[in-house]
Short mmCIF file of C-alpha atoms in Angstrom, two decimals:
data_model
loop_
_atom_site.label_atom_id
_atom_site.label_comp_id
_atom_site.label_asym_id
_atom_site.label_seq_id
_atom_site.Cartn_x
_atom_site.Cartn_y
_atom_site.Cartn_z
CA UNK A 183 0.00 0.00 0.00
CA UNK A 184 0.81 3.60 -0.88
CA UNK A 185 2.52 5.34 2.72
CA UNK A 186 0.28 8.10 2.90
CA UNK A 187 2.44 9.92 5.70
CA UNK A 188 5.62 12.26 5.77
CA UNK A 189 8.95 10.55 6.06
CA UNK A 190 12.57 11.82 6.19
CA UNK A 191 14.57 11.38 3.31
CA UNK A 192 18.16 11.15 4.46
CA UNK A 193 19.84 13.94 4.52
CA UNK A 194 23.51 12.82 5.32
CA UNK A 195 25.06 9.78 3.55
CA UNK A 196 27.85 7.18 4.99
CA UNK A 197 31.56 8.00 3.68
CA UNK A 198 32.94 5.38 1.27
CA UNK A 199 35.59 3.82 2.04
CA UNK A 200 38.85 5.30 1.24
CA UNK A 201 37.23 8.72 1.77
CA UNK A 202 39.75 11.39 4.05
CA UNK A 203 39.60 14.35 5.16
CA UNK A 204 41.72 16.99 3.85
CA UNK A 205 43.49 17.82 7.56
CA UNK A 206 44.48 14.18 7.11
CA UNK A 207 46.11 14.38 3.63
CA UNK A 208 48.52 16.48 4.51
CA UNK A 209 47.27 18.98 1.88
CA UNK A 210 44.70 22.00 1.53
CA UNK A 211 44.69 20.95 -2.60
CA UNK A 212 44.12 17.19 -2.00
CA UNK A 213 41.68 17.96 0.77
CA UNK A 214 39.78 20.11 -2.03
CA UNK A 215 39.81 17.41 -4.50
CA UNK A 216 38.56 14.94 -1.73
CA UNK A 217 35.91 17.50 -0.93
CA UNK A 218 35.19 18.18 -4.65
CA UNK A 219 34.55 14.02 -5.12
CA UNK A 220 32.96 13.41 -1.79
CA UNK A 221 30.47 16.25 -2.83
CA UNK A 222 29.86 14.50 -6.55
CA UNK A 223 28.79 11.29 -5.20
CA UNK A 224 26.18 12.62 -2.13
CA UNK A 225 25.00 14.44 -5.45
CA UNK A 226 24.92 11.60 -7.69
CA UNK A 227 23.20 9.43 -4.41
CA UNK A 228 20.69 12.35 -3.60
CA UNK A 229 19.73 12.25 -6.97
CA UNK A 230 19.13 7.89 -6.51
CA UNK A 231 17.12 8.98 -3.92
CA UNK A 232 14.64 11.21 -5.64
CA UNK A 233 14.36 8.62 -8.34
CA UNK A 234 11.45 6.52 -8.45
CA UNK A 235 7.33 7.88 -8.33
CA UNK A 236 7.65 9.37 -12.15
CA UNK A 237 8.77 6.09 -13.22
CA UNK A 238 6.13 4.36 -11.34
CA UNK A 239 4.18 6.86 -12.96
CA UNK A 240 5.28 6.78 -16.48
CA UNK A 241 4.41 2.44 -16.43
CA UNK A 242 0.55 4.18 -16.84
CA UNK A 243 1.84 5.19 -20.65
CA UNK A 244 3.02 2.09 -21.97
CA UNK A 245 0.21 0.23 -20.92
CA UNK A 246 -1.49 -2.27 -23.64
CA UNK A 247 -3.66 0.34 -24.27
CA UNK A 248 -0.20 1.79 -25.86
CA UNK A 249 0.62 -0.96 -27.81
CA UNK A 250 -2.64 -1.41 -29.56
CA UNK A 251 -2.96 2.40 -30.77
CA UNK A 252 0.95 2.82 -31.58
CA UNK A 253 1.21 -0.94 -33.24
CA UNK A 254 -2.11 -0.01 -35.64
CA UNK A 255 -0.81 3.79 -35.74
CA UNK A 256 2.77 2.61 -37.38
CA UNK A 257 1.03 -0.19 -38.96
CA UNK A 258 -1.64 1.92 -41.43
CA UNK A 259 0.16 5.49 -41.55
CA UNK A 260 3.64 4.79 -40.96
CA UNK A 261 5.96 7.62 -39.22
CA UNK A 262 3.41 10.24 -40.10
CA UNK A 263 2.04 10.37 -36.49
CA UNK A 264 4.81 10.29 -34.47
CA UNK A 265 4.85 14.33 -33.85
CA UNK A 266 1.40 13.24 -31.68
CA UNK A 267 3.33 11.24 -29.52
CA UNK A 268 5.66 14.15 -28.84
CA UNK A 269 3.23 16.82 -28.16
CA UNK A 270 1.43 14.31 -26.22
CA UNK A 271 4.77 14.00 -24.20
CA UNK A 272 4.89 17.59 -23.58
CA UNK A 273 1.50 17.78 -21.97
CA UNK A 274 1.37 14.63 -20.19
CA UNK A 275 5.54 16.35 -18.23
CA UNK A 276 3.30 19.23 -17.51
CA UNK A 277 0.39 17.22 -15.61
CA UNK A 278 2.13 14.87 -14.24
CA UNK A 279 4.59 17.76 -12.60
CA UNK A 280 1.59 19.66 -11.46
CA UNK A 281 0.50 16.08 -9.86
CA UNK A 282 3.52 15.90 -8.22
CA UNK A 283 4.25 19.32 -7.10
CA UNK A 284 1.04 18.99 -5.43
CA UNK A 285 1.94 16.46 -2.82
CA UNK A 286 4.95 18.03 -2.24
CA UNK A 287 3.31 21.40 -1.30
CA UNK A 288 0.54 19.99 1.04
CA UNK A 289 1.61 16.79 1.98
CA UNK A 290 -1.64 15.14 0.40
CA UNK A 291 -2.54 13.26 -2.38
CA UNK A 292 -5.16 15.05 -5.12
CA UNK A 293 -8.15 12.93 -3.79
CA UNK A 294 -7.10 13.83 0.28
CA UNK A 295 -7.11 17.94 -1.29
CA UNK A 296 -10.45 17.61 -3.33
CA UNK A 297 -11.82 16.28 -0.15
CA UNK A 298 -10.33 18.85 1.87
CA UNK A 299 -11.44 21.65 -0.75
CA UNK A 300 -14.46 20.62 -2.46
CA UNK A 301 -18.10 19.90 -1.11
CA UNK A 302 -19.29 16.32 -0.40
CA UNK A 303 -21.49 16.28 -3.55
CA UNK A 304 -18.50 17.25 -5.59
CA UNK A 305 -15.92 14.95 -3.74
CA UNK A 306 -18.52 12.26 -4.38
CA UNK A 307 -18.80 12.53 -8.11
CA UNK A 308 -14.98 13.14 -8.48
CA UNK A 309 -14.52 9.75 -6.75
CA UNK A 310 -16.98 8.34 -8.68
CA UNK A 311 -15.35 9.11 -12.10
CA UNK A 312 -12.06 8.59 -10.41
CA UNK A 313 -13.06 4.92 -9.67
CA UNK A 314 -14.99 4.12 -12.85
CA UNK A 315 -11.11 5.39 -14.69
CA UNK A 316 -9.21 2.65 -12.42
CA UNK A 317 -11.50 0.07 -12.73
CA UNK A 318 -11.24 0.42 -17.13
CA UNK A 319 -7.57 1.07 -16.87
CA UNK A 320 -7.37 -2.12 -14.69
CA UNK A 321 -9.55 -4.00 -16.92
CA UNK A 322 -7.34 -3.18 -20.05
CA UNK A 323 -4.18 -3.86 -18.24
CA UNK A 324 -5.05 -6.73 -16.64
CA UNK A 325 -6.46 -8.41 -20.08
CA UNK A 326 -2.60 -7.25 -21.79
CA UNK A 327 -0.56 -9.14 -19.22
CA UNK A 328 -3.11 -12.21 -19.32
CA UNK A 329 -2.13 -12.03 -23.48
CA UNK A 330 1.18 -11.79 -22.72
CA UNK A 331 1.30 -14.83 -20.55
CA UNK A 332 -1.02 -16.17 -23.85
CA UNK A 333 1.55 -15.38 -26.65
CA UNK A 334 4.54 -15.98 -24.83
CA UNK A 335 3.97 -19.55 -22.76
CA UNK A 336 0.83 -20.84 -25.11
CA UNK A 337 -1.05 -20.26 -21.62
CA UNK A 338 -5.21 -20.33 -21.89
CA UNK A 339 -6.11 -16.70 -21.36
CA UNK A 340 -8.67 -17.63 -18.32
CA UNK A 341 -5.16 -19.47 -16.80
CA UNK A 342 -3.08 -17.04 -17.70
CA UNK A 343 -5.54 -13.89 -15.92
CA UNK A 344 -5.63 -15.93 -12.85
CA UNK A 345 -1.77 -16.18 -13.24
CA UNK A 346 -1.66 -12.27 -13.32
CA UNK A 347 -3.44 -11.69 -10.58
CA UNK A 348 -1.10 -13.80 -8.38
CA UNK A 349 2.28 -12.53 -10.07
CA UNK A 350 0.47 -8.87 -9.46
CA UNK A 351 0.21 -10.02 -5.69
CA UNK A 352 3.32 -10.82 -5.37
CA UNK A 353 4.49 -7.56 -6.93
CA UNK A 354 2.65 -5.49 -4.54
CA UNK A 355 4.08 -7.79 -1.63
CA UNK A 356 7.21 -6.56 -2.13
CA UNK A 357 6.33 -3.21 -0.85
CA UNK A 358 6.25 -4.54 2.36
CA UNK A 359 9.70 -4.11 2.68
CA UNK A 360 9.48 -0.38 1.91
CA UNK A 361 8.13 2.03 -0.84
CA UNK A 362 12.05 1.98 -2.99
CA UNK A 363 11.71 -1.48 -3.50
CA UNK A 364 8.35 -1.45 -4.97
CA UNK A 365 9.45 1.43 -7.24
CA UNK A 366 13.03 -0.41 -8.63
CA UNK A 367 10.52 -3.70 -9.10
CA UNK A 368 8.78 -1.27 -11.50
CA UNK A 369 11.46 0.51 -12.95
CA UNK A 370 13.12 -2.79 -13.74
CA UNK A 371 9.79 -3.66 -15.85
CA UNK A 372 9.90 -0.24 -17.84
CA UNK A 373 13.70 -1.19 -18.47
CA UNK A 374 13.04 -4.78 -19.95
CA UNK A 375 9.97 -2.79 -21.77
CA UNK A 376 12.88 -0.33 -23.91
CA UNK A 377 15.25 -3.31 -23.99
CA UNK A 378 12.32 -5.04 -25.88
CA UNK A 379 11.55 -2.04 -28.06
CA UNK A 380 15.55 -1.62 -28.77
CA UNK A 381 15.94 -5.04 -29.78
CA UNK A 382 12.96 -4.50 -31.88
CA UNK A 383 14.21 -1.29 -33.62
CA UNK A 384 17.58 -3.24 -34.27
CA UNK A 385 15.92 -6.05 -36.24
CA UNK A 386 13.48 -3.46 -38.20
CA UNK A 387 16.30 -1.36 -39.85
CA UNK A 388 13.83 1.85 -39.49
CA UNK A 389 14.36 4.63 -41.88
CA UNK A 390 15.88 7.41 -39.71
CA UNK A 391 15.74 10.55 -42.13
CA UNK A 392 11.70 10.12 -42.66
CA UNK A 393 11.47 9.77 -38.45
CA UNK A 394 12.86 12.81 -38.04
CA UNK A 395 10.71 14.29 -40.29
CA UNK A 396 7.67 13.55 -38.82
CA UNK A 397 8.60 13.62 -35.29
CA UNK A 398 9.05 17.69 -35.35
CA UNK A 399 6.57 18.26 -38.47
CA UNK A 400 2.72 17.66 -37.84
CA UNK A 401 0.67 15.65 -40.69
CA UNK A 402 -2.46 13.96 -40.39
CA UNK A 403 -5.25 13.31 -42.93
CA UNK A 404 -8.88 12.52 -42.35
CA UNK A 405 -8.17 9.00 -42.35
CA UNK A 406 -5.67 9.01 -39.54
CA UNK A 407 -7.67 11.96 -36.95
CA UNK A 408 -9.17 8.75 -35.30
CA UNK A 409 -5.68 6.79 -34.70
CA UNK A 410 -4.17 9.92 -33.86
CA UNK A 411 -6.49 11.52 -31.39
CA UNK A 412 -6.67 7.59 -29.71
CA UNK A 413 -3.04 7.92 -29.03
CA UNK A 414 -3.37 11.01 -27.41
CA UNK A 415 -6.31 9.15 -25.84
CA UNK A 416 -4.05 6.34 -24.58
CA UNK A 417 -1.02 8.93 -22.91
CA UNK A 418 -2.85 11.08 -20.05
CA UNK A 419 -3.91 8.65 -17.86
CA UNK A 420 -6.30 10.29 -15.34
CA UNK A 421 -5.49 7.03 -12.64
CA UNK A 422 -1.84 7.79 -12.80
CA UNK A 423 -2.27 11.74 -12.16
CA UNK A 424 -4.06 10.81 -8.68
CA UNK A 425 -1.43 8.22 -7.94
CA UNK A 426 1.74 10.58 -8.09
CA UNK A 427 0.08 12.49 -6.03
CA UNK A 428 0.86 10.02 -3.67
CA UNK A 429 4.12 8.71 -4.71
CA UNK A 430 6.16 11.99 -3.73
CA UNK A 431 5.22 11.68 -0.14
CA UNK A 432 7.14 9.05 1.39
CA UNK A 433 10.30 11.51 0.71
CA UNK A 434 8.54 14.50 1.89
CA UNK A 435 9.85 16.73 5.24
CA UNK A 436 8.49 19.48 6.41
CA UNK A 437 10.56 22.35 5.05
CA UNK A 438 9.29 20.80 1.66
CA UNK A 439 6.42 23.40 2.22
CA UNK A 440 8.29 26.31 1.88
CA UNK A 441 11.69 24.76 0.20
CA UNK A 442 11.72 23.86 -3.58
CA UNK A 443 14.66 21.22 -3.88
CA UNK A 444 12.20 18.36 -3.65
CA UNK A 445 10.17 19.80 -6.18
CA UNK A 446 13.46 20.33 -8.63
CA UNK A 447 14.10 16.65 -8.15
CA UNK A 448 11.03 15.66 -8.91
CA UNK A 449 10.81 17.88 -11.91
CA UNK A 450 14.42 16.29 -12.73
CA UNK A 451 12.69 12.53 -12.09
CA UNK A 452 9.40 13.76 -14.56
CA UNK A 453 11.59 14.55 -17.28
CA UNK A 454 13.66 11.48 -16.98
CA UNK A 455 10.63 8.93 -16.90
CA UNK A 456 8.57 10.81 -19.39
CA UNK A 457 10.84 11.27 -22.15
CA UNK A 458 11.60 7.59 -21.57
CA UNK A 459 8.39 6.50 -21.87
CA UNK A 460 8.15 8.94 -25.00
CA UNK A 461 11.37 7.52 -26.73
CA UNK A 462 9.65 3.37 -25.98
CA UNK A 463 5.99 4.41 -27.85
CA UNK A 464 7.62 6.03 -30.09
CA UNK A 465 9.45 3.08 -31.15
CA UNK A 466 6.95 1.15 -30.65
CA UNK A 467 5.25 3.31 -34.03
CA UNK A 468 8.68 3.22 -35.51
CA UNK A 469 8.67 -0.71 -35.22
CA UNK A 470 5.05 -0.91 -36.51
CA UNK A 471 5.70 1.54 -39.40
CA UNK A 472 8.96 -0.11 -40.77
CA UNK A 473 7.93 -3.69 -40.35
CA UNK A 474 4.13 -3.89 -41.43
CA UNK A 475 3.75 -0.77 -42.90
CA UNK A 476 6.74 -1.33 -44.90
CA UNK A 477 6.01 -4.02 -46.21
CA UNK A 478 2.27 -3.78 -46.88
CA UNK A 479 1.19 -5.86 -43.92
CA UNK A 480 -1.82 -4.77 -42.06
CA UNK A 481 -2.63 -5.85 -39.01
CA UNK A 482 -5.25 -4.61 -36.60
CA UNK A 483 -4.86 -6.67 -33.31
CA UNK A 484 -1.72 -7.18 -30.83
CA UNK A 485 -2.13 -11.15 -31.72
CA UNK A 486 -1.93 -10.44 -34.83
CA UNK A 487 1.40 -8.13 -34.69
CA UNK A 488 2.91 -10.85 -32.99
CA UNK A 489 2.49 -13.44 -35.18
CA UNK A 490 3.46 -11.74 -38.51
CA UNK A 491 6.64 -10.56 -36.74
CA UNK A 492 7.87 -13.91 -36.88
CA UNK A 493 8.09 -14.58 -40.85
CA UNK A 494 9.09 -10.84 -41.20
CA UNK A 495 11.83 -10.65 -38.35
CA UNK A 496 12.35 -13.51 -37.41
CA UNK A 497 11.52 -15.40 -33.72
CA UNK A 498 13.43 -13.54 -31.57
CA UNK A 499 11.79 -10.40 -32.73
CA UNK A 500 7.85 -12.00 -31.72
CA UNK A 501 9.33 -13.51 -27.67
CA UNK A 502 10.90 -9.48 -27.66
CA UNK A 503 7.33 -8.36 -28.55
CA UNK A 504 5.38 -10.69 -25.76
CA UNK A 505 7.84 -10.20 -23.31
CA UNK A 506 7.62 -6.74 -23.72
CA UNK A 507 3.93 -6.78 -23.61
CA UNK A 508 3.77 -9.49 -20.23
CA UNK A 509 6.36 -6.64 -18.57
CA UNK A 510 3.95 -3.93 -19.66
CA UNK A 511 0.87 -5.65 -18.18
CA UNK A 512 1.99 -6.98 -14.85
CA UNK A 513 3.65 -3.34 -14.35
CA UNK A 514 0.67 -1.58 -15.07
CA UNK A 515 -2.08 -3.62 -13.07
CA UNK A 516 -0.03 -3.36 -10.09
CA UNK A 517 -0.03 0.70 -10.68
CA UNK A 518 -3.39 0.60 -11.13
CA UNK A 519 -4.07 -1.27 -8.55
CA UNK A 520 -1.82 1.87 -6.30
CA UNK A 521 -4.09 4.15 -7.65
CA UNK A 522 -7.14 2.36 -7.17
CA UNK A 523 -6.25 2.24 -3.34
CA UNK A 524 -5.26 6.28 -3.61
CA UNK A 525 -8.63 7.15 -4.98
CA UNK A 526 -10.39 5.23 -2.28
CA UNK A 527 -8.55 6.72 0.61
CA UNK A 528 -8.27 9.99 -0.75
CA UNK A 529 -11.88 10.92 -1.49
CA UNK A 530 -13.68 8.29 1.18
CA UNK A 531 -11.08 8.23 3.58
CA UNK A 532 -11.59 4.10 3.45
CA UNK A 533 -8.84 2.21 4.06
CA UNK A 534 -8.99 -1.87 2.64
CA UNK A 535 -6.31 -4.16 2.04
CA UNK A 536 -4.54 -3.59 -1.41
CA UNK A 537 -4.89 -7.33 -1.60
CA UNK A 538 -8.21 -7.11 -1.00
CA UNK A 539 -8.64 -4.65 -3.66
CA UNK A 540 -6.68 -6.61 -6.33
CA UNK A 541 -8.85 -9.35 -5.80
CA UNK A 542 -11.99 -7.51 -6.31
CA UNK A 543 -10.69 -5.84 -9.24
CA UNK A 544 -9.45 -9.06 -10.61
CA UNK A 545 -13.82 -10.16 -11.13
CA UNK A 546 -14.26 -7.52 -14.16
CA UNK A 547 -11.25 -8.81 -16.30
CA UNK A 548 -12.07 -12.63 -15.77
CA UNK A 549 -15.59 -11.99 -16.58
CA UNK A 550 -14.74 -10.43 -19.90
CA UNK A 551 -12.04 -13.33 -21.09
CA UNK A 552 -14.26 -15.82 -19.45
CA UNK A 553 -17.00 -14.96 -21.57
CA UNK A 554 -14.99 -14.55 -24.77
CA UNK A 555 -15.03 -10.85 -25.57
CA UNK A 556 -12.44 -9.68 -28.32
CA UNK A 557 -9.20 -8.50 -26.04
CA UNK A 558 -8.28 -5.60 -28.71
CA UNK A 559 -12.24 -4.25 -28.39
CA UNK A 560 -12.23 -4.09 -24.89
CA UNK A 561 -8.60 -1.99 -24.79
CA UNK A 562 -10.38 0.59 -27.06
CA UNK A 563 -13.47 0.56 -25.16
CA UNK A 564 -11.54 0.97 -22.09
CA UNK A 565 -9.83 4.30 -23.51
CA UNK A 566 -13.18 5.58 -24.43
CA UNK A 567 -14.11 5.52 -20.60
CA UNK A 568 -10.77 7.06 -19.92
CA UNK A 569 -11.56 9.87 -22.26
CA UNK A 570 -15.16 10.47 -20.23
CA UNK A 571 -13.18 10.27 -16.89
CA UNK A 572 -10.39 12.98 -18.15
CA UNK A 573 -11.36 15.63 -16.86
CA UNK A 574 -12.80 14.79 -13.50
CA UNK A 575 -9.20 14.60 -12.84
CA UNK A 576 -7.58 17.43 -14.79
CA UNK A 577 -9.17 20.35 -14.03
CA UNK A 578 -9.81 19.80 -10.05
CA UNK A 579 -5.32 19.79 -10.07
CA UNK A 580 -5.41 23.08 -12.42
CA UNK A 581 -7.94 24.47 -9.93
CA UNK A 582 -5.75 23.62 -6.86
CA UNK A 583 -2.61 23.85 -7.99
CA UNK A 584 -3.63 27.90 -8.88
CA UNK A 585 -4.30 28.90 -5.29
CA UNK A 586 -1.26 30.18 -3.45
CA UNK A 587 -2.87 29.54 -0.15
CA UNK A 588 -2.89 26.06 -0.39
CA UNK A 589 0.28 25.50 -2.39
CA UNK A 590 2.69 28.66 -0.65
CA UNK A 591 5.35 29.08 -2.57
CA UNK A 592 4.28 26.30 -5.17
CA UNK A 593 1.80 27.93 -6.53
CA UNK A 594 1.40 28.05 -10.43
CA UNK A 595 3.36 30.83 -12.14
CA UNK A 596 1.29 32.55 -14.45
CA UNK A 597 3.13 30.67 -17.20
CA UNK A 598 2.33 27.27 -15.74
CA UNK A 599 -1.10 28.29 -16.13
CA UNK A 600 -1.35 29.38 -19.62
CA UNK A 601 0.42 26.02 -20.55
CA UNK A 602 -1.74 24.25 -18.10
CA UNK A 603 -5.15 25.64 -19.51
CA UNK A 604 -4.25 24.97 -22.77
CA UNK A 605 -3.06 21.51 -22.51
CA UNK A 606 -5.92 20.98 -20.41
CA UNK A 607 -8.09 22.21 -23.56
CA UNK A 608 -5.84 20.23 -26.32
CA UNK A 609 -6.47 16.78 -24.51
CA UNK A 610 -10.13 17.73 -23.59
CA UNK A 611 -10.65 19.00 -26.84
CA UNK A 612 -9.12 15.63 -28.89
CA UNK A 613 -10.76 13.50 -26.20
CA UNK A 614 -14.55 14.88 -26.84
CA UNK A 615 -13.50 14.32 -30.49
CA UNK A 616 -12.53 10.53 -29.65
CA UNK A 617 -16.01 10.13 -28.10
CA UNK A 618 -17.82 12.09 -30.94
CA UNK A 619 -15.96 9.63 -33.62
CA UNK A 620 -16.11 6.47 -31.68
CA UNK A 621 -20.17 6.94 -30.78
CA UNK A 622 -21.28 8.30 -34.89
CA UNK A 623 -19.13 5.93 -36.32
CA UNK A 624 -17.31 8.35 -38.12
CA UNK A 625 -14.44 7.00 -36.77
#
């Protein structure tokens, strides 16, 4: 479970051995040096520290949900839509920082504030929409890891979701042994997840002049508005925006109020495990696009991407792809299920066992493989519900993080606000259009 209270980071770090001081060396210039080096690695371990909720956090954008629209993104339109991945980047920094710096500033999570701030009518719907968004982001991650288990061990899918629920169990366990643990478990995931995508982008031979093309230059056509505005769909997650919320405050002290080196290092940790997860869906369209674009092949489901990379790549290339995909899963249900338990204490202030909550959240997933329904359907219906529950969580943290007296010193800069309010209006904006072409079938 989440630690919802303020803990002290450490502030003073054991001297390595072979470390003197300069009274000892005999000299004021090798005293500096020793100073100089002793300084560089407290940096380099403060900075370990620090590491850890944004990556946590950035597992919520390489979800399955990810795979589906970059694989069919690269797959029909090539590298024409990677520039929407990178705008989507930019926005999703900004929220998640704004997340972040929240928890810093109050020492609560977004649900504890909107409790704390709102009336008990609004609280109630917030929570509401803030519990329907976990329960379809659990849904879709939970089905991807269950596939993953499918393509890579030839398990049943019914097997292979009760499988996920235990390895998820056992992934939360490990948090028992405190919150750093819990966070290099996950961190280790999104590291096997860009090893996969590496490996991937090795066998495809991509052609780099094009990418660069469309990464800074915007194209789109009416035949690709509906892929395009479903990946921006599938990046701001609004379960993940409660959840880092949370994440920051195990390393928070009380200075952190008025102090901003927390909030630097956070800032340092958003840009780190954002522009990571950028860099993996990216080539995760880059993959798509030279493979099966390249070379005519269309596919329109993650089974089917896996099984055509074989004759086109070779082996290797398809147990990359599942592996990749299992890592993706397992990481994300066992965020989800963090942010499920974050939304309930936050806006209810009902605490349950996180194990207790897995389980519960396991019925929904089995139901739907149980009874047969198409995986890659249920992913895109499961974004659709993310789109609805958007804003419930966007604009309550540009509302909050605007007032001075509950943030101090954190508050927004006017700047932050402009670029909040219009990334706020950009996502809700290509969202409503998502619904409107999913629900005419204009799509």
């Amino acid at each position: 479970m989440v630690n919802m209270t303020d803990s002290s980071a450490p502030t003073d770090f054991p001297s390595l051995p072979g470390q003197v001081s300069a009274e000892a060396s005999g000299g004021v210039a090798i005293g500096q040096e020793e100073s100089t080096a002793k300084a560089s690695i407290t940096s380099r371990r403060e900075a370990w520290w620090y590491l850890g909720p944004a990556f946590v956090a950035s597992v919520a954008y390489m979800d399955p949900g990810n795979f589906a629209t970059n694989i069919e993104g690269g797959a029909r339109f090539g590298y024409e839509l990677l520039w929407v991945l990178l705008w989507s980047n930019a926005m999703a920094i900004l929220v998640q920082y704004l997340a972040a710096k929240l928890g810093i500033s109050t020492g609560k999570t977004l649900p504890e504030n909107c409790r704390a701030e709102f009336s008990r009518p609004v609280t109630l719907c917030l929570w509401f929409a803030a519990e329907i968004a976990a329960m379809a982001t659990d849904l879709a991650e939970f089905l991807g890891a269950a596939l993953g288990f499918y393509l890579l061990f030839g398990i049943p899918m019914l097997p292979a979701a009760i499988l996920t629920g235990v390895c998820v169990m056992l992934i939360l366990a490990i948090e028992q042994r405190g919150f750093q643990w819990l966070e290099r478990v996950i961190m280790a995931f999104v590291g096997v997840i860009g090893i996969a995508y590496a490996f991937e982008m090795f066998l495809s031979k991509p052609a780099w002049q094009p990418i660069l093309k469309h990464v800074v230059i915007p194209e789109i056509h009416s035949s690709s508005i509906y892929i395009a505005v479903s990946m921006l769909g599938a990046t701001v997650m609004p379960h993940v925006i409660y959840l880092h919320s949370a994440l920051v405050l195990p390393r928070r002290e009380a200075h952190d109020r008025t102090e901003h080196h927390h909030r630097k290092m956070e800032l340092l940790d958003v840009l780190l495990a954002m522009n990571g997860a950028w860099l993996i869906n990216s080539a995760m369209v880059v993959m798509a696009a030279a493979v099966f674009f390249g070379s005519g092949t269309h596919v329109y489901s993650i089974e089917a991407a896996h099984h055509t990379l074989t004759p086109l790549l070779g082996k290797f290339a398809s147990i990359a792809f599942a592996v990749a995909l299992l890592a993706s899963g397992l990481s994300s249900s066992t965020v989800g299920t963090m942010a499920g338990q974050v939304i309930l204490q936050g806006f209810l202030n009902l605490r349950i066992s996180i194990f207790l909550r897995r389980v519960v959240t396991m019925i929904p997933a089995i139901i739907v493989i149980a009874i047969g329904l198409d995986p890659l359907k249920t992913l895109v219906l499961s974004q659709a519900v993310l789109s609805f529950c958007l804003p419930f969580a966007m604009v309550p943290l540009l509302i909050l993080t605007q007032r001075r007296e509950l943030m101090g010193t954190h508050a927004n800069r006017p700047i932050t606000n402009y670029l909040a309010a219009i990334a706020t209006i950009v996502i809700l904006g290509m969202n409503a259009w998502l619904l409107f072409a999913m629900f005419t079938g204009k799509s």
